[in-house]
Amino acid sequence: MFPASAFAGEWLEQQNGSTSAPGSEALASFFDPFGVGRAAFGYWRDSVERSVLYWDVMRERGNQYLEHMEQTKPNVLGFNTEVLVDGRTLPRPTNYELLRVLPHEGTEIDLQKRPFVVVDPRAGHGPGIGGFKPDSELGVALKAGHPCYFIGFLPFPEPGQTVEDVVESEIAFLRHVIELHPETTEKPMVVGNCQAGWQLMMGAALEPEVFGPILIAGAPLSYWAGEHGKAPMRYTGGMTGGSWVTALTTDIGNGLFDGAWLVQNFERLNPANTYWKKQYHLYDNIDTEAGRYLEFERWWGGHVVLGGEEIQYIVDNLFIGNRLSTAQLVTSDGRRIDLRNVRSPVVVFCSRGDDITPPPQALGWIRDLYEDVDDIIAHDQTIVYCQHDTTGHLGIFVSGSVSRKEHTEFTANMDYIDVLPPGLYETAITPAEEGEDPELYERDYLLEFMSRDFTELDSAVKHKPEDDRRFATVARISEINLGMYRLFIQPWLKATMTPEAARLIRRMHPIRLGYKLLSDRNPLSVPLPVMADAVRKNRHPVSQDNLFKAFENMGSDQLVASLNAMRDLRDSSTEKMFMDIYGQPLLQAAVGLYGDAHVHRRRPGAEPEHRRFVEQRQEALREKIAHGSAHEAVMRSLIYVMGGAPATDERNFKRLRASRAELEPGIELSEFKRLVREQFFILKLDREAALSSLPNLLAGKSNDDIDGYISHLEHVFAASGELSEHAAERFAQIKALFNKARPRKAEAIAKSKDAKEEATAATTPSPAAEEPTPAAEEPKPTPANTSKSGSESSKSTTKPKRAAERRKTPRDR
């Protein structure tokens, strides 16, 4: 038997190896006519080799974890940095740091550009995810030439550290960045991921003058919001009876909250991925995926610790209380945190594929704070939101494809977003090859802005008022249970828990223990590296069309489907139980919330101080309606024709930038932004007076000057394609008002040429002859305006291709 077995083994090895003995193919066909034996042996050998390599990667993961956690300042940043400000030295010490990001060799930084600051999320994991790899938020900004800074943190908080202390630290860091760049008048652009997003918004509400444009990616601000059948995390507080569990976990940690518990909550959302899919993907692609897997695990396993006061504040006031999006938070020194005080443009980036921060929680704060878009405008705020279709929570600020597309466009267009008039906008990002006017495209994608109203916003927020009383009931019960815990249990637990015991409990956490057991500190792992080296030297992978490999993939898919079905059943049951329990009228009445008299989701009304400010602002604007120059006239006309927004996409902004340079070369972007907003509010305040004063603003200008202004407007309008019928009527009205400002002699010549143009149009049919004319008191001009040279004559509905042939202004000629 032994010689026969040896012969069979040698034969199978020849069939699956690189060598082939003469006649072996015929012999193999004789003993195994269907190839099943060869496929089985090849699959068995490949699976054994993959198993050895897989467990060796797990050993490397454990070693990496231990090495990472033993560092004083662990992070996963892919860029070199230097510490500028240590938060531990501030008047209110925190474990945060301000780092200057040093660019890679060959990357040029323009100190005249707006500084770019990324704030890392602190939700149980270690710092560095915002600069995890070259295609990241930091990488995009560095490629664009921006000076970049990073706000990270250390593994352990300072004693007594609070959320307010962290917010004040970030404000201090931004002030330092501003001081480092006296040559630019633009405030830093700030990016906040996940937890850092709502923290930044708190800081911007307290000190709005420190912040430039704000990008919050995957950041929850409205915690009660959500869609039925999705966002199961919002029910967690209710199903555990409130925040007493947070206090218990903190007391077990002797005043420190282990971030591994937060990571475990994230992992439970998708058990198929946590317990099988992620690991199987590594096992299935062990020859190529080891490096990527270890790189990510270095961050995912870098658990940090939060202060007990911090996490209790977060859970009570945000997760359960929902007080941030309703302006109910008040600082220890009496300042109200009202997000309506933010004066910087806010870009909200979220994804429909995110089950941690779904769009309702990322966008619901807008619905909580404002009655409608007019309310947003009255508070002088610009809010832009973008919804990705598929990417998950981490993909929003980690995915390379997202960084190359969305983050690149946001970064490149922040100066343009900064001049958008107040209002609500949604962005769409389309490939450049699908658009017209390609010479105005600076990158591979086009960023477009579309005005939105609250009806369209509600399609994303999906707010259900009947759920508010349920969540308000949870908040009341949470307060009761927390009080009972503090009265009966907390004193005993604090008296018995020691720092050593708390440290041992953290080390024994199942997630942490999994890393340590699979490392070189486990004697059973000693043979793994030797075996793995031997396998790598003589690897025998099988192809995907191997019969048994196909069965393996089918089994994996079946297991994933089963785990997903269990997850869906768990989530639907949890939601139903939550709705039934906290929807009980008796329970609501017991906590004093039954009846229509209670407002459970407070929408702040306009404060008396704000109303007085608005009235004073309106009076000041009325005085400015008839005062100004051609710059005000052109901008006012631009906003009027476009229906409130000066542009629909970045091509218009590029044209605006060129027009701004020609009209007044020395004007700063900040002054340009002020001009846009001021003219927007003037039109909003008194449109008739604003339009009738246009000839006064252009008084004294020559005929060529006025032709040049009209040409500038045509170029901007043409960038986004053909004007709508309504916009074309408005543009004709503007040209009529501009004609009134011409010198008398020139005006007569222009009218004469207009008459000739009308006669020609009457005998020669053209699209322009069908355009509507405005019902204004002034003489009705034709849609085509004729100047002395005749070169500026163009239809108001000219398409971008035709407009491109006349881009040269009189000055260019």
Short mmCIF file of C-alpha atoms in Angstrom, two decimals, residues 31-445:
data_model
loop_
_atom_site.label_atom_id
_atom_site.label_comp_id
_atom_site.label_asym_id
_atom_site.label_seq_id
_atom_site.Cartn_x
_atom_site.Cartn_y
_atom_site.Cartn_z
CA PHE A 31 -6.97 7.02 -13.48
CA ASP A 32 -9.03 10.26 -13.34
CA PRO A 33 -11.01 10.60 -16.58
CA PHE A 34 -13.09 13.59 -15.35
CA GLY A 35 -10.29 15.44 -13.53
CA VAL A 36 -12.17 15.44 -10.21
CA GLY A 37 -9.26 13.93 -8.28
CA ARG A 38 -6.77 16.40 -9.66
CA ALA A 39 -9.13 19.29 -8.87
CA ALA A 40 -9.69 17.98 -5.35
CA PHE A 41 -6.01 17.58 -4.63
CA GLY A 42 -5.17 20.99 -6.10
CA TYR A 43 -7.90 22.64 -4.03
CA TRP A 44 -6.83 20.80 -0.86
CA ARG A 45 -3.23 21.86 -1.26
CA ASP A 46 -4.20 25.47 -2.09
CA SER A 47 -6.55 25.68 0.91
CA VAL A 48 -3.85 24.38 3.26
CA GLU A 49 -1.37 26.92 1.90
CA ARG A 50 -3.88 29.73 2.18
CA SER A 51 -4.66 28.74 5.76
CA VAL A 52 -1.00 28.89 6.73
CA LEU A 53 -0.58 32.29 5.07
CA TYR A 54 -3.82 33.58 6.60
CA TRP A 55 -2.84 32.71 10.16
CA ASP A 56 0.58 34.20 9.59
CA VAL A 57 -1.08 37.48 8.56
CA MET A 58 -3.15 37.31 11.74
CA ARG A 59 0.10 36.87 13.67
CA GLU A 60 1.55 39.94 11.95
CA ARG A 61 -1.66 41.84 12.76
CA GLY A 62 -1.24 41.01 16.46
CA ASN A 63 2.41 42.08 16.46
CA GLN A 64 1.49 45.29 14.66
CA TYR A 65 -1.24 46.01 17.21
CA LEU A 66 1.06 45.54 20.19
CA GLU A 67 3.79 47.67 18.62
CA HIS A 68 1.28 50.39 17.72
CA MET A 69 -0.32 50.53 21.17
CA GLU A 70 3.05 50.75 22.90
CA GLN A 71 3.86 54.00 21.08
CA THR A 72 3.43 57.26 22.98
CA LYS A 73 1.76 58.99 20.03
CA PRO A 74 0.39 56.28 17.75
CA ASN A 75 -1.21 57.31 14.46
CA VAL A 76 -1.62 56.01 10.93
CA LEU A 77 -0.89 59.23 9.06
CA GLY A 78 0.74 58.66 5.71
CA PHE A 79 2.53 62.02 5.85
CA ASN A 80 5.39 63.43 7.89
CA THR A 81 4.32 66.04 10.43
CA GLU A 82 5.67 68.39 13.06
CA VAL A 83 3.90 69.42 16.25
CA LEU A 84 3.00 73.12 16.38
CA VAL A 85 0.75 73.28 19.43
CA ASP A 86 0.35 70.67 22.15
CA GLY A 87 -3.13 70.82 23.65
CA ARG A 88 -1.74 69.75 27.02
CA THR A 89 -0.09 73.18 27.32
CA LEU A 90 -3.30 75.17 26.82
CA PRO A 91 -5.12 76.88 29.73
CA ARG A 92 -7.72 74.11 29.52
CA PRO A 93 -5.51 71.07 28.77
CA THR A 94 -6.64 68.41 26.31
CA ASN A 95 -5.01 65.46 24.59
CA TYR A 96 -5.23 67.11 21.16
CA GLU A 97 -2.36 68.38 18.99
CA LEU A 98 -2.00 70.71 16.03
CA LEU A 99 0.37 69.24 13.44
CA ARG A 100 1.84 70.83 10.34
CA VAL A 101 1.74 68.36 7.45
CA LEU A 102 5.01 68.24 5.53
CA PRO A 103 4.49 67.66 1.80
CA HIS A 104 6.15 64.84 -0.07
CA GLU A 105 9.21 65.62 -2.13
CA GLY A 106 8.26 67.36 -5.37
CA THR A 107 5.00 68.79 -3.99
CA GLU A 108 4.95 72.59 -4.13
CA ILE A 109 2.97 74.56 -1.55
CA ASP A 110 1.63 78.05 -2.28
CA LEU A 111 1.53 80.01 0.98
CA GLN A 112 -0.86 82.49 -0.64
CA LYS A 113 -3.54 79.82 -0.83
CA ARG A 114 -6.13 79.18 1.84
CA PRO A 115 -4.85 76.96 4.70
CA PHE A 116 -6.44 73.52 4.89
CA VAL A 117 -7.12 71.86 8.26
CA VAL A 118 -8.32 68.27 8.78
CA VAL A 119 -9.72 67.29 12.19
CA ASP A 120 -9.56 63.57 12.91
CA PRO A 121 -12.55 61.68 14.32
CA ARG A 122 -12.19 60.35 17.85
CA ALA A 123 -14.76 57.59 18.11
CA GLY A 124 -12.84 54.73 19.67
CA HIS A 125 -10.11 54.39 17.03
CA GLY A 126 -6.68 55.95 16.88
CA PRO A 127 -5.79 59.12 14.95
CA GLY A 128 -4.65 59.49 11.37
CA ILE A 129 -7.52 58.21 9.22
CA GLY A 130 -7.93 61.61 7.48
CA GLY A 131 -4.41 61.24 6.06
CA PHE A 132 -4.43 57.48 5.83
CA LYS A 133 -2.99 57.32 2.30
CA PRO A 134 -1.95 59.60 -0.58
CA ASP A 135 -5.47 59.63 -2.03
CA SER A 136 -7.03 61.20 1.06
CA GLU A 137 -8.39 64.53 2.22
CA LEU A 138 -4.88 65.72 3.09
CA GLY A 139 -3.41 64.27 -0.09
CA VAL A 140 -5.95 66.09 -2.24
CA ALA A 141 -5.25 69.43 -0.52
CA LEU A 142 -1.47 69.01 -0.77
CA LYS A 143 -1.68 68.24 -4.49
CA ALA A 144 -3.66 71.46 -4.91
CA GLY A 145 -0.82 73.39 -3.22
CA HIS A 146 -2.58 74.28 0.03
CA PRO A 147 -0.67 74.58 3.32
CA CYS A 148 -2.08 71.67 5.34
CA TYR A 149 -2.54 71.06 9.04
CA PHE A 150 -3.87 68.12 11.01
CA ILE A 151 -5.60 68.09 14.40
CA GLY A 152 -5.04 64.70 16.02
CA PHE A 153 -5.12 63.32 19.54
CA LEU A 154 -3.30 61.10 22.00
CA PRO A 155 -4.60 57.74 23.32
CA PHE A 156 -5.50 58.96 26.84
CA PRO A 157 -7.44 62.13 27.77
CA GLU A 158 -6.21 64.72 30.23
CA PRO A 159 -7.73 64.50 33.75
CA GLY A 160 -11.06 66.33 33.86
CA GLN A 161 -11.09 66.95 30.09
CA THR A 162 -14.54 67.88 28.71
CA VAL A 163 -16.10 68.27 25.26
CA GLU A 164 -16.09 72.05 25.76
CA ASP A 165 -12.35 71.91 26.44
CA VAL A 166 -11.77 70.04 23.19
CA VAL A 167 -13.86 72.57 21.23
CA GLU A 168 -11.89 75.44 22.76
CA SER A 169 -8.64 73.67 21.87
CA GLU A 170 -9.66 73.39 18.23
CA ILE A 171 -10.58 77.07 18.17
CA ALA A 172 -7.16 77.91 19.61
CA PHE A 173 -5.48 75.74 16.97
CA LEU A 174 -7.32 77.55 14.16
CA ARG A 175 -6.32 80.94 15.56
CA HIS A 176 -2.71 79.76 15.49
CA VAL A 177 -3.06 78.66 11.85
CA ILE A 178 -4.46 82.08 10.95
CA GLU A 179 -1.49 83.76 12.64
CA LEU A 180 0.88 81.59 10.59
CA HIS A 181 -0.60 82.94 7.33
CA PRO A 182 -0.83 86.73 7.55
CA GLU A 183 -0.32 86.92 3.78
CA THR A 184 -3.79 85.50 3.08
CA THR A 185 -7.05 87.11 4.13
CA GLU A 186 -9.00 83.87 3.74
CA LYS A 187 -9.87 81.86 6.82
CA PRO A 188 -8.82 78.18 6.90
CA MET A 189 -10.95 75.58 5.24
CA VAL A 190 -11.77 73.00 7.91
CA VAL A 191 -12.71 69.34 7.37
CA GLY A 192 -14.35 67.34 10.14
CA ASN A 193 -14.96 63.62 9.78
CA CYS A 194 -17.66 61.79 11.74
CA GLN A 195 -17.46 62.88 15.41
CA ALA A 196 -15.08 65.71 14.51
CA GLY A 197 -17.79 67.19 12.28
CA TRP A 198 -20.28 68.01 15.01
CA GLN A 199 -17.42 69.14 17.25
CA LEU A 200 -16.32 71.62 14.57
CA MET A 201 -19.85 72.90 14.15
CA MET A 202 -20.01 73.59 17.88
CA GLY A 203 -16.79 75.62 17.62
CA ALA A 204 -18.00 77.50 14.54
CA ALA A 205 -21.21 78.42 16.36
CA LEU A 206 -19.23 79.82 19.30
CA GLU A 207 -16.46 81.59 17.31
CA PRO A 208 -17.71 82.02 13.72
CA GLU A 209 -15.00 84.52 12.73
CA VAL A 210 -12.26 81.87 13.06
CA PHE A 211 -13.65 79.42 10.50
CA GLY A 212 -13.53 79.46 6.73
CA PRO A 213 -15.61 77.01 4.67
CA ILE A 214 -16.50 73.88 6.64
CA LEU A 215 -16.76 70.38 5.17
CA ILE A 216 -18.38 67.83 7.47
CA ALA A 217 -18.12 64.28 6.13
CA GLY A 218 -20.28 61.54 7.60
CA ALA A 219 -21.00 63.67 10.67
CA PRO A 220 -24.25 63.11 12.62
CA LEU A 221 -25.90 66.28 13.93
CA SER A 222 -29.55 65.24 14.18
CA TYR A 223 -29.67 62.05 16.22
CA TRP A 224 -33.39 61.34 16.29
CA ALA A 225 -33.69 61.52 12.52
CA GLY A 226 -33.85 58.41 10.41
CA GLU A 227 -35.84 56.33 8.01
CA HIS A 228 -37.89 53.36 9.13
CA GLY A 229 -36.15 50.16 8.19
CA LYS A 230 -32.72 51.81 8.30
CA ALA A 231 -30.34 53.48 10.77
CA PRO A 232 -30.75 50.93 13.59
CA MET A 233 -28.17 52.66 15.80
CA ARG A 234 -30.62 55.41 16.70
CA TYR A 235 -32.63 52.87 18.72
CA THR A 236 -29.66 51.78 20.86
CA GLY A 237 -30.24 54.30 23.64
CA GLY A 238 -33.86 53.28 24.02
CA MET A 239 -33.19 49.56 24.00
CA THR A 240 -30.59 49.86 26.78
CA GLY A 241 -32.74 52.08 28.95
CA GLY A 242 -30.69 55.24 28.41
CA SER A 243 -27.23 56.47 29.26
CA TRP A 244 -26.84 54.67 32.59
CA VAL A 245 -24.96 51.96 30.65
CA THR A 246 -22.41 54.58 29.61
CA ALA A 247 -21.93 55.60 33.23
CA LEU A 248 -21.56 51.95 34.24
CA THR A 249 -18.89 51.35 31.57
CA THR A 250 -17.02 54.45 32.68
CA ASP A 251 -17.09 53.42 36.33
CA ILE A 252 -15.79 49.96 35.42
CA GLY A 253 -12.94 51.77 33.69
CA ASN A 254 -12.22 53.83 36.82
CA GLY A 255 -13.34 57.05 35.15
CA LEU A 256 -12.18 56.16 31.61
CA PHE A 257 -14.36 54.85 28.79
CA ASP A 258 -12.76 52.20 26.58
CA GLY A 259 -13.20 53.07 22.89
CA ALA A 260 -13.24 49.36 22.07
CA TRP A 261 -16.90 49.33 23.15
CA LEU A 262 -17.71 51.91 20.46
CA VAL A 263 -15.82 49.91 17.85
CA GLN A 264 -17.76 46.81 18.89
CA ASN A 265 -21.03 48.69 18.34
CA PHE A 266 -19.92 49.58 14.81
CA GLU A 267 -18.97 45.98 14.08
CA ARG A 268 -22.32 44.64 15.25
CA LEU A 269 -24.11 46.69 12.61
CA ASN A 270 -22.83 44.37 9.89
CA PRO A 271 -22.09 40.92 11.38
CA ALA A 272 -21.61 39.33 7.95
CA ASN A 273 -18.73 41.65 7.20
CA THR A 274 -17.28 41.57 10.72
CA TYR A 275 -17.38 37.84 11.38
CA TRP A 276 -16.92 36.41 7.91
CA LYS A 277 -16.78 38.56 4.77
CA LYS A 278 -13.77 40.71 5.71
CA GLN A 279 -11.77 37.73 6.92
CA TYR A 280 -12.78 35.49 4.04
CA HIS A 281 -11.81 38.16 1.53
CA LEU A 282 -8.30 38.10 3.00
CA TYR A 283 -8.22 34.28 2.98
CA ASP A 284 -9.51 34.11 -0.60
CA ASN A 285 -6.97 36.68 -1.85
CA ILE A 286 -4.15 35.99 0.56
CA ASP A 287 -1.45 36.50 -2.08
CA THR A 288 -2.47 40.10 -2.80
CA GLU A 289 -4.55 41.45 0.12
CA ALA A 290 -2.21 41.07 3.10
CA GLY A 291 -0.63 44.54 2.81
CA ARG A 292 -3.93 46.38 2.43
CA TYR A 293 -5.53 44.40 5.25
CA LEU A 294 -2.69 45.09 7.70
CA GLU A 295 -2.62 48.77 6.77
CA PHE A 296 -6.29 49.19 7.62
CA GLU A 297 -6.15 47.03 10.76
CA ARG A 298 -3.41 49.26 12.14
CA TRP A 299 -6.06 51.99 12.47
CA TRP A 300 -9.12 49.85 13.12
CA GLY A 301 -7.39 48.10 16.02
CA GLY A 302 -5.75 51.20 17.49
CA HIS A 303 -8.34 51.63 20.24
CA VAL A 304 -8.11 54.76 22.39
CA VAL A 305 -9.74 55.86 25.65
CA LEU A 306 -12.21 58.69 26.23
CA GLY A 307 -12.81 60.59 29.44
CA GLY A 308 -15.89 59.68 31.42
CA GLU A 309 -17.21 63.26 31.42
CA GLU A 310 -16.73 63.51 27.67
CA ILE A 311 -18.63 60.38 26.69
CA GLN A 312 -21.43 61.04 29.19
CA TYR A 313 -21.88 64.56 27.77
CA ILE A 314 -21.99 63.15 24.24
CA VAL A 315 -24.52 60.42 24.99
CA ASP A 316 -26.81 62.56 27.19
CA ASN A 317 -26.83 65.73 25.08
CA LEU A 318 -26.37 64.42 21.56
CA PHE A 319 -27.19 60.74 21.05
CA ILE A 320 -30.19 60.66 23.36
CA GLY A 321 -31.02 64.31 24.05
CA ASN A 322 -30.60 65.62 20.46
CA ARG A 323 -29.84 69.06 21.87
CA LEU A 324 -27.22 70.20 19.36
CA SER A 325 -29.51 70.51 16.35
CA THR A 326 -32.16 72.33 18.38
CA ALA A 327 -29.91 75.01 19.95
CA GLN A 328 -30.48 73.73 23.50
CA LEU A 329 -26.82 73.29 24.44
CA VAL A 330 -25.36 75.94 26.72
CA THR A 331 -21.68 76.10 27.68
CA SER A 332 -20.48 76.25 31.26
CA ASP A 333 -19.97 80.01 30.93
CA GLY A 334 -23.51 80.59 29.64
CA ARG A 335 -23.03 80.76 25.87
CA ARG A 336 -25.71 79.10 23.77
CA ILE A 337 -24.44 76.79 21.01
CA ASP A 338 -26.70 77.79 18.14
CA LEU A 339 -25.67 76.45 14.72
CA ARG A 340 -27.49 79.38 13.12
CA ASN A 341 -24.55 81.52 14.24
CA VAL A 342 -22.22 79.77 11.80
CA ARG A 343 -21.28 82.27 9.08
CA SER A 344 -19.03 80.08 6.95
CA PRO A 345 -20.42 78.01 4.07
CA VAL A 346 -21.15 74.49 5.30
CA VAL A 347 -20.73 71.51 2.96
CA VAL A 348 -22.42 68.34 4.20
CA PHE A 349 -21.14 65.15 2.57
CA CYS A 350 -23.07 61.98 3.35
CA SER A 351 -23.98 58.67 1.73
CA ARG A 352 -27.07 56.57 1.32
CA GLY A 353 -24.90 53.52 1.92
CA ASP A 354 -23.81 54.74 5.37
CA ASP A 355 -25.55 52.87 8.21
CA ILE A 356 -23.73 54.82 10.94
CA THR A 357 -24.52 58.36 9.74
CA PRO A 358 -27.30 58.07 7.15
CA PRO A 359 -28.44 61.21 5.25
CA PRO A 360 -31.34 61.95 7.66
CA GLN A 361 -28.91 62.28 10.57
CA ALA A 362 -26.40 64.25 8.51
CA LEU A 363 -29.01 66.68 7.10
CA GLY A 364 -31.79 66.67 9.70
CA TRP A 365 -30.29 69.59 11.64
CA ILE A 366 -31.24 71.90 8.77
CA ARG A 367 -34.88 70.91 9.19
CA ASP A 368 -34.59 71.19 12.98
CA LEU A 369 -33.25 74.75 12.97
CA TYR A 370 -34.96 76.48 10.06
CA GLU A 371 -38.54 76.95 8.97
CA ASP A 372 -37.70 77.16 5.27
CA VAL A 373 -35.03 78.36 2.83
CA ASP A 374 -35.99 82.00 3.51
CA ASP A 375 -35.09 81.37 7.15
CA ILE A 376 -31.65 80.13 6.05
CA ILE A 377 -31.20 83.23 3.93
CA ALA A 378 -32.31 85.51 6.78
CA HIS A 379 -29.50 84.05 8.90
CA ASP A 380 -26.98 84.70 6.10
CA GLN A 381 -26.04 81.04 5.80
CA THR A 382 -24.92 79.00 2.82
CA ILE A 383 -25.51 75.25 3.11
CA VAL A 384 -24.44 72.80 0.41
CA TYR A 385 -25.08 69.08 0.62
CA CYS A 386 -23.94 66.12 -1.46
CA GLN A 387 -25.25 62.57 -1.23
CA HIS A 388 -23.16 59.64 -2.40
CA ASP A 389 -25.13 56.63 -3.57
CA THR A 390 -23.25 53.63 -2.25
CA THR A 391 -20.11 54.21 -0.17
CA GLY A 392 -20.13 53.21 3.49
CA HIS A 393 -19.32 55.32 6.53
CA LEU A 394 -15.55 54.88 6.37
CA GLY A 395 -15.55 55.22 2.60
CA ILE A 396 -16.74 58.83 2.92
CA PHE A 397 -13.34 59.90 4.22
CA VAL A 398 -11.12 56.87 3.49
CA SER A 399 -12.02 55.63 0.01
CA GLY A 400 -9.48 56.59 -2.65
CA SER A 401 -12.17 56.84 -5.34
CA VAL A 402 -14.18 59.25 -3.16
CA SER A 403 -11.06 61.35 -2.51
CA ARG A 404 -10.20 61.53 -6.20
CA LYS A 405 -13.73 62.63 -7.04
CA GLU A 406 -15.81 64.30 -4.31
CA HIS A 407 -13.04 65.57 -2.02
CA THR A 408 -10.98 66.82 -4.96
CA GLU A 409 -13.94 68.80 -6.27
CA PHE A 410 -14.86 70.21 -2.87
CA THR A 411 -11.28 71.28 -2.20
CA ALA A 412 -10.79 72.81 -5.63
CA ASN A 413 -14.06 74.72 -5.46
CA MET A 414 -14.05 75.95 -1.86
CA ASP A 415 -13.25 79.51 -2.94
CA TYR A 416 -16.20 79.34 -5.29
CA ILE A 417 -18.52 77.87 -2.67
CA ASP A 418 -17.37 80.71 -0.42
CA VAL A 419 -19.02 83.27 -2.72
CA LEU A 420 -22.34 81.47 -3.11
CA PRO A 421 -25.19 83.62 -1.83
CA PRO A 422 -27.06 82.38 1.25
CA GLY A 423 -29.40 79.50 0.61
CA LEU A 424 -29.66 75.73 0.32
CA TYR A 425 -27.90 73.92 -2.53
CA GLU A 426 -27.33 70.34 -3.62
CA THR A 427 -24.29 69.37 -5.64
CA ALA A 428 -23.91 66.90 -8.47
CA ILE A 429 -20.55 65.70 -9.72
CA THR A 430 -20.46 64.53 -13.33
CA PRO A 431 -17.59 63.39 -15.59
CA ALA A 432 -16.12 66.21 -17.64
CA GLU A 433 -16.41 64.32 -20.90
CA GLU A 434 -20.19 64.44 -20.62
CA GLY A 435 -20.31 68.26 -20.67
CA GLU A 436 -19.80 71.09 -23.13
CA ASP A 437 -17.24 73.88 -23.20
CA PRO A 438 -14.31 71.57 -22.30
CA GLU A 439 -11.75 74.38 -22.16
CA LEU A 440 -13.39 75.56 -18.94
CA TYR A 441 -12.89 72.18 -17.24
CA GLU A 442 -9.91 72.12 -14.92
CA ARG A 443 -10.25 68.50 -13.72
CA ASP A 444 -11.89 65.20 -14.64
CA TYR A 445 -15.25 66.11 -13.07
#
